[in-house]
Amino acid sequence: MAFELPTLPYAKTALAGQGMCEETLELHHDKHHQAYVTALNGFVEKDASLQGKSLEEIIQLTNNKPDMAPVFNNAGQHWNHVLFWENMSPNNGGKMPAALEAKITSDLGGVDKFKEAFKTAATTQFGSGWAWLVLGTDGKLKVTKTPNGSNPVATGDGRALLGLDVWEHSYYLDFRNRRPDYVTNWLDKIANYEYAEAHMKAA
Ligand code: MN3
């Protein structure tokens, strides 16, 4: 069965007041994410070894295989964007629920230190990529970054609770070249920490 572009869990205008305009979401979801899904389905259609595999299996199967890089990049980007849309909230963006805050304080030294570490990861990822809050295989939270379409499924770092897209297409209309401002705004006003907490508890 072909992979599908998920519907956005909110209207394209929903985050405009929080620093992500309708045009950003329209291009990012309808054009960029759709292109990854279309390309991935094209590769799967032509390669029997990929057919019937889950998205996670395709990512792991093609990771670090130079001849499979186009498949890996598009599969990874599909996985990353599915999470990214869920990682933003028009209602409770930036609100830190109690259990996640306690875990962040215990593992990362507090919310301010977490945001600082996340900003550093997001702004030092050279070129395109992602910053992550991950529940590690050791049960501790950690902040990581990956280039291009890679992600914690590929690196085996653990369960991704939050992923922030730092490709230029995610922020150029709203913040021009100011990636640090995009990251700060996202952490303070857009990030869906309730989603992160729910997935931390489900682990
Ligand atoms: Mn993107």
mmCIF file of C-alpha atoms and ligand atoms in Angstrom:
data_model
loop_
_atom_site.group_PDB
_atom_site.id
_atom_site.type_symbol
_atom_site.label_atom_id
_atom_site.label_comp_id
_atom_site.label_asym_id
_atom_site.label_seq_id
_atom_site.Cartn_x
_atom_site.Cartn_y
_atom_site.Cartn_z
ATOM 1 C CA MET A 1 0.000 0.000 0.000
ATOM 2 C CA ALA A 2 1.260 3.423 -0.914
ATOM 3 C CA PHE A 3 2.350 5.904 1.715
ATOM 4 C CA GLU A 4 0.032 8.866 2.151
ATOM 5 C CA LEU A 5 0.350 12.519 3.041
ATOM 6 C CA PRO A 6 -1.447 12.965 6.381
ATOM 7 C CA THR A 7 -3.976 15.743 6.761
ATOM 8 C CA LEU A 8 -2.694 18.597 8.911
ATOM 9 C CA PRO A 9 -4.193 18.296 12.423
ATOM 10 C CA TYR A 10 -5.174 22.012 12.296
ATOM 11 C CA ALA A 11 -6.062 24.646 9.732
ATOM 12 C CA LYS A 12 -3.237 26.187 7.695
ATOM 13 C CA THR A 13 -4.081 29.532 9.289
ATOM 14 C CA ALA A 14 -3.989 28.076 12.815
ATOM 15 C CA LEU A 15 -0.387 28.933 13.670
ATOM 16 C CA ALA A 16 -0.242 32.348 11.998
ATOM 17 C CA GLY A 17 -0.596 34.206 15.301
ATOM 18 C CA GLN A 18 2.242 32.132 16.750
ATOM 19 C CA GLY A 19 4.779 32.854 14.014
ATOM 20 C CA MET A 20 4.074 30.314 11.264
ATOM 21 C CA CYS A 21 2.008 31.770 8.449
ATOM 22 C CA GLU A 22 -0.524 30.080 6.176
ATOM 23 C CA GLU A 23 1.789 30.199 3.166
ATOM 24 C CA THR A 24 4.565 28.440 5.090
ATOM 25 C CA LEU A 25 2.236 25.593 6.055
ATOM 26 C CA GLU A 26 0.744 25.424 2.583
ATOM 27 C CA LEU A 27 4.112 25.113 0.837
ATOM 28 C CA HIS A 28 5.649 22.965 3.536
ATOM 29 C CA HIS A 29 2.800 20.451 3.807
ATOM 30 C CA ASP A 30 1.173 20.475 0.355
ATOM 31 C CA LYS A 31 4.366 20.819 -1.696
ATOM 32 C CA HIS A 32 7.472 19.746 0.256
ATOM 33 C CA HIS A 33 5.979 16.903 2.286
ATOM 34 C CA GLN A 34 3.862 15.733 -0.649
ATOM 35 C CA ALA A 35 6.996 15.604 -2.826
ATOM 36 C CA TYR A 36 8.739 13.298 -0.322
ATOM 37 C CA VAL A 37 5.711 10.984 -0.230
ATOM 38 C CA THR A 38 5.403 10.910 -4.035
ATOM 39 C CA ALA A 39 9.126 10.199 -4.488
ATOM 40 C CA LEU A 40 9.095 7.474 -1.812
ATOM 41 C CA ASN A 41 6.119 5.731 -3.412
ATOM 42 C CA GLY A 42 7.902 5.859 -6.766
ATOM 43 C CA PHE A 43 10.958 4.106 -5.302
ATOM 44 C CA VAL A 44 8.870 1.463 -3.528
ATOM 45 C CA GLU A 45 6.925 0.739 -6.689
ATOM 46 C CA LYS A 46 10.151 -0.060 -8.546
ATOM 47 C CA ASP A 47 11.919 -2.061 -5.812
ATOM 48 C CA ALA A 48 10.425 -5.350 -4.603
ATOM 49 C CA SER A 49 12.778 -5.400 -1.591
ATOM 50 C CA LEU A 50 10.972 -2.340 -0.200
ATOM 51 C CA GLN A 51 7.429 -3.529 -0.794
ATOM 52 C CA GLY A 52 5.319 -4.488 2.216
ATOM 53 C CA LYS A 53 7.811 -2.824 4.572
ATOM 54 C CA SER A 54 6.823 -0.248 7.180
ATOM 55 C CA LEU A 55 8.227 3.259 6.955
ATOM 56 C CA GLU A 56 10.537 2.574 9.916
ATOM 57 C CA GLU A 57 11.771 -0.645 8.283
ATOM 58 C CA ILE A 58 12.549 1.187 5.041
ATOM 59 C CA ILE A 59 14.487 3.862 6.959
ATOM 60 C CA GLN A 60 16.560 1.241 8.792
ATOM 61 C CA LEU A 61 17.033 -0.884 5.684
ATOM 62 C CA THR A 62 18.365 1.988 3.575
ATOM 63 C CA ASN A 63 20.354 3.855 6.256
ATOM 64 C CA ASN A 64 24.066 4.258 5.429
ATOM 65 C CA LYS A 65 23.672 2.600 2.023
ATOM 66 C CA PRO A 66 24.975 5.078 -0.569
ATOM 67 C CA ASP A 67 23.067 3.500 -3.466
ATOM 68 C CA MET A 68 19.836 3.717 -1.431
ATOM 69 C CA ALA A 69 20.341 7.336 -0.317
ATOM 70 C CA PRO A 70 17.452 8.767 -2.370
ATOM 71 C CA VAL A 71 15.060 6.240 -0.798
ATOM 72 C CA PHE A 72 16.446 6.901 2.677
ATOM 73 C CA ASN A 73 16.175 10.682 2.288
ATOM 74 C CA ASN A 74 12.544 10.616 1.178
ATOM 75 C CA ALA A 75 11.470 7.932 3.670
ATOM 76 C CA GLY A 76 13.205 9.823 6.486
ATOM 77 C CA GLN A 77 11.653 13.118 5.470
ATOM 78 C CA HIS A 78 8.177 11.535 5.319
ATOM 79 C CA TRP A 79 8.627 10.140 8.840
ATOM 80 C CA ASN A 80 10.058 13.446 10.125
ATOM 81 C CA HIS A 81 7.228 15.586 8.769
ATOM 82 C CA VAL A 82 4.480 13.265 10.059
ATOM 83 C CA LEU A 83 5.942 13.875 13.525
ATOM 84 C CA PHE A 84 6.551 17.589 12.902
ATOM 85 C CA TRP A 85 2.884 18.397 12.199
ATOM 86 C CA GLU A 86 1.898 16.642 15.447
ATOM 87 C CA ASN A 87 4.660 18.503 17.269
ATOM 88 C CA MET A 88 2.929 21.865 16.838
ATOM 89 C CA SER A 89 -0.164 23.116 18.639
ATOM 90 C CA PRO A 90 -2.393 26.094 17.941
ATOM 91 C CA ASN A 91 -3.954 25.791 21.410
ATOM 92 C CA ASN A 92 -1.254 24.882 23.877
ATOM 93 C CA GLY A 93 1.878 25.750 21.914
ATOM 94 C CA GLY A 94 4.804 26.342 24.256
ATOM 95 C CA LYS A 95 2.960 25.185 27.397
ATOM 96 C CA MET A 96 5.046 22.705 29.362
ATOM 97 C CA PRO A 97 3.010 20.051 31.189
ATOM 98 C CA ALA A 98 4.108 18.965 34.673
ATOM 99 C CA ALA A 99 5.389 15.424 34.093
ATOM 100 C CA LEU A 100 7.525 16.438 31.111
ATOM 101 C CA GLU A 101 8.874 19.430 33.009
ATOM 102 C CA ALA A 102 9.856 17.181 35.928
ATOM 103 C CA LYS A 103 11.619 14.744 33.587
ATOM 104 C CA ILE A 104 13.394 17.588 31.759
ATOM 105 C CA THR A 105 14.509 19.031 35.095
ATOM 106 C CA SER A 106 15.820 15.688 36.267
ATOM 107 C CA ASP A 107 17.567 14.670 33.028
ATOM 108 C CA LEU A 108 18.541 17.987 31.404
ATOM 109 C CA GLY A 109 18.856 20.403 34.337
ATOM 110 C CA GLY A 110 15.645 22.375 33.799
ATOM 111 C CA VAL A 111 13.489 23.857 31.064
ATOM 112 C CA ASP A 112 15.856 26.764 30.372
ATOM 113 C CA LYS A 113 18.802 24.412 29.972
ATOM 114 C CA PHE A 114 16.734 22.140 27.708
ATOM 115 C CA LYS A 115 15.777 25.063 25.475
ATOM 116 C CA GLU A 116 19.384 26.253 25.384
ATOM 117 C CA ALA A 117 20.620 22.798 24.370
ATOM 118 C CA PHE A 118 17.868 22.452 21.767
ATOM 119 C CA LYS A 119 18.667 25.885 20.314
ATOM 120 C CA THR A 120 22.332 24.987 20.111
ATOM 121 C CA ALA A 121 21.517 21.722 18.310
ATOM 122 C CA ALA A 122 19.107 23.457 15.916
ATOM 123 C CA THR A 123 21.394 26.356 15.069
ATOM 124 C CA THR A 124 24.632 24.382 14.781
ATOM 125 C CA GLN A 125 23.142 21.812 12.394
ATOM 126 C CA PHE A 126 25.036 23.016 9.323
ATOM 127 C CA GLY A 127 22.788 23.254 6.292
ATOM 128 C CA SER A 128 19.568 21.247 6.387
ATOM 129 C CA GLY A 129 18.452 18.926 9.129
ATOM 130 C CA TRP A 130 16.550 18.446 12.358
ATOM 131 C CA ALA A 131 16.885 18.985 16.109
ATOM 132 C CA TRP A 132 15.343 16.393 18.436
ATOM 133 C CA LEU A 133 14.206 15.760 21.966
ATOM 134 C CA VAL A 134 14.637 12.031 22.354
ATOM 135 C CA LEU A 135 13.810 9.557 25.101
ATOM 136 C CA GLY A 136 16.997 7.533 24.959
ATOM 137 C CA THR A 137 17.256 3.767 25.174
ATOM 138 C CA ASP A 138 18.656 4.327 28.696
ATOM 139 C CA GLY A 139 15.358 5.977 29.720
ATOM 140 C CA LYS A 140 16.865 9.484 29.849
ATOM 141 C CA LEU A 141 15.924 12.497 27.779
ATOM 142 C CA LYS A 142 18.540 13.882 25.445
ATOM 143 C CA VAL A 143 18.842 16.533 22.763
ATOM 144 C CA THR A 144 20.293 15.513 19.407
ATOM 145 C CA LYS A 145 20.536 16.727 15.818
ATOM 146 C CA THR A 146 20.630 14.964 12.467
ATOM 147 C CA PRO A 147 21.490 16.128 8.933
ATOM 148 C CA ASN A 148 19.063 16.219 5.995
ATOM 149 C CA GLY A 149 16.447 13.436 6.212
ATOM 150 C CA SER A 150 18.005 11.399 8.990
ATOM 151 C CA ASN A 151 16.287 10.919 12.356
ATOM 152 C CA PRO A 152 16.337 8.930 15.620
ATOM 153 C CA VAL A 153 14.851 5.893 13.829
ATOM 154 C CA ALA A 154 18.002 5.794 11.694
ATOM 155 C CA THR A 155 20.474 6.632 14.443
ATOM 156 C CA GLY A 156 18.853 4.321 16.994
ATOM 157 C CA ASP A 157 19.055 7.092 19.604
ATOM 158 C CA GLY A 158 15.642 6.267 21.043
ATOM 159 C CA ARG A 159 12.084 7.533 20.775
ATOM 160 C CA ALA A 160 11.667 10.982 19.222
ATOM 161 C CA LEU A 161 9.346 13.135 21.351
ATOM 162 C CA LEU A 162 9.890 16.407 19.474
ATOM 163 C CA GLY A 163 11.499 17.118 16.126
ATOM 164 C CA LEU A 164 12.141 20.572 14.729
ATOM 165 C CA ASP A 165 12.662 21.045 11.018
ATOM 166 C CA VAL A 166 15.547 23.469 10.386
ATOM 167 C CA TRP A 167 15.521 23.237 6.602
ATOM 168 C CA GLU A 168 15.221 26.760 5.228
ATOM 169 C CA HIS A 169 11.798 25.967 3.722
ATOM 170 C CA SER A 170 10.403 25.700 7.263
ATOM 171 C CA TYR A 171 11.245 29.256 8.322
ATOM 172 C CA TYR A 172 12.293 31.493 5.441
ATOM 173 C CA LEU A 173 8.916 33.134 4.842
ATOM 174 C CA ASP A 174 8.398 33.900 8.535
ATOM 175 C CA PHE A 175 11.927 34.576 9.763
ATOM 176 C CA ARG A 176 14.028 35.065 6.606
ATOM 177 C CA ASN A 177 17.596 34.037 7.442
ATOM 178 C CA ARG A 178 17.090 34.230 11.227
ATOM 179 C CA ARG A 179 17.096 30.567 12.175
ATOM 180 C CA PRO A 180 17.808 31.293 15.879
ATOM 181 C CA ASP A 181 14.643 33.418 16.113
ATOM 182 C CA TYR A 182 12.600 30.680 14.438
ATOM 183 C CA VAL A 183 13.892 28.119 16.921
ATOM 184 C CA THR A 184 13.271 30.324 19.972
ATOM 185 C CA ASN A 185 9.767 31.183 18.774
ATOM 186 C CA TRP A 186 8.983 27.534 18.059
ATOM 187 C CA LEU A 187 10.078 26.381 21.505
ATOM 188 C CA ASP A 188 8.228 29.188 23.291
ATOM 189 C CA LYS A 189 5.009 29.469 21.265
ATOM 190 C CA ILE A 190 4.455 26.531 18.912
ATOM 191 C CA ALA A 191 5.943 23.314 20.323
ATOM 192 C CA ASN A 192 3.368 20.745 21.400
ATOM 193 C CA TYR A 193 4.892 19.624 24.702
ATOM 194 C CA GLU A 194 1.701 17.752 25.544
ATOM 195 C CA TYR A 195 2.350 15.457 22.585
ATOM 196 C CA ALA A 196 5.921 14.961 23.808
ATOM 197 C CA GLU A 197 4.721 14.131 27.308
ATOM 198 C CA ALA A 198 2.083 11.678 26.072
ATOM 199 C CA HIS A 199 4.671 9.827 23.979
ATOM 200 C CA MET A 200 7.170 9.850 26.842
ATOM 201 C CA LYS A 201 4.564 8.177 29.074
ATOM 202 C CA ALA A 202 3.638 5.647 26.380
ATOM 203 C CA ALA A 203 7.257 4.472 26.059
HETATM 204 MN MN MN3 B 1 10.437 20.343 5.929
#
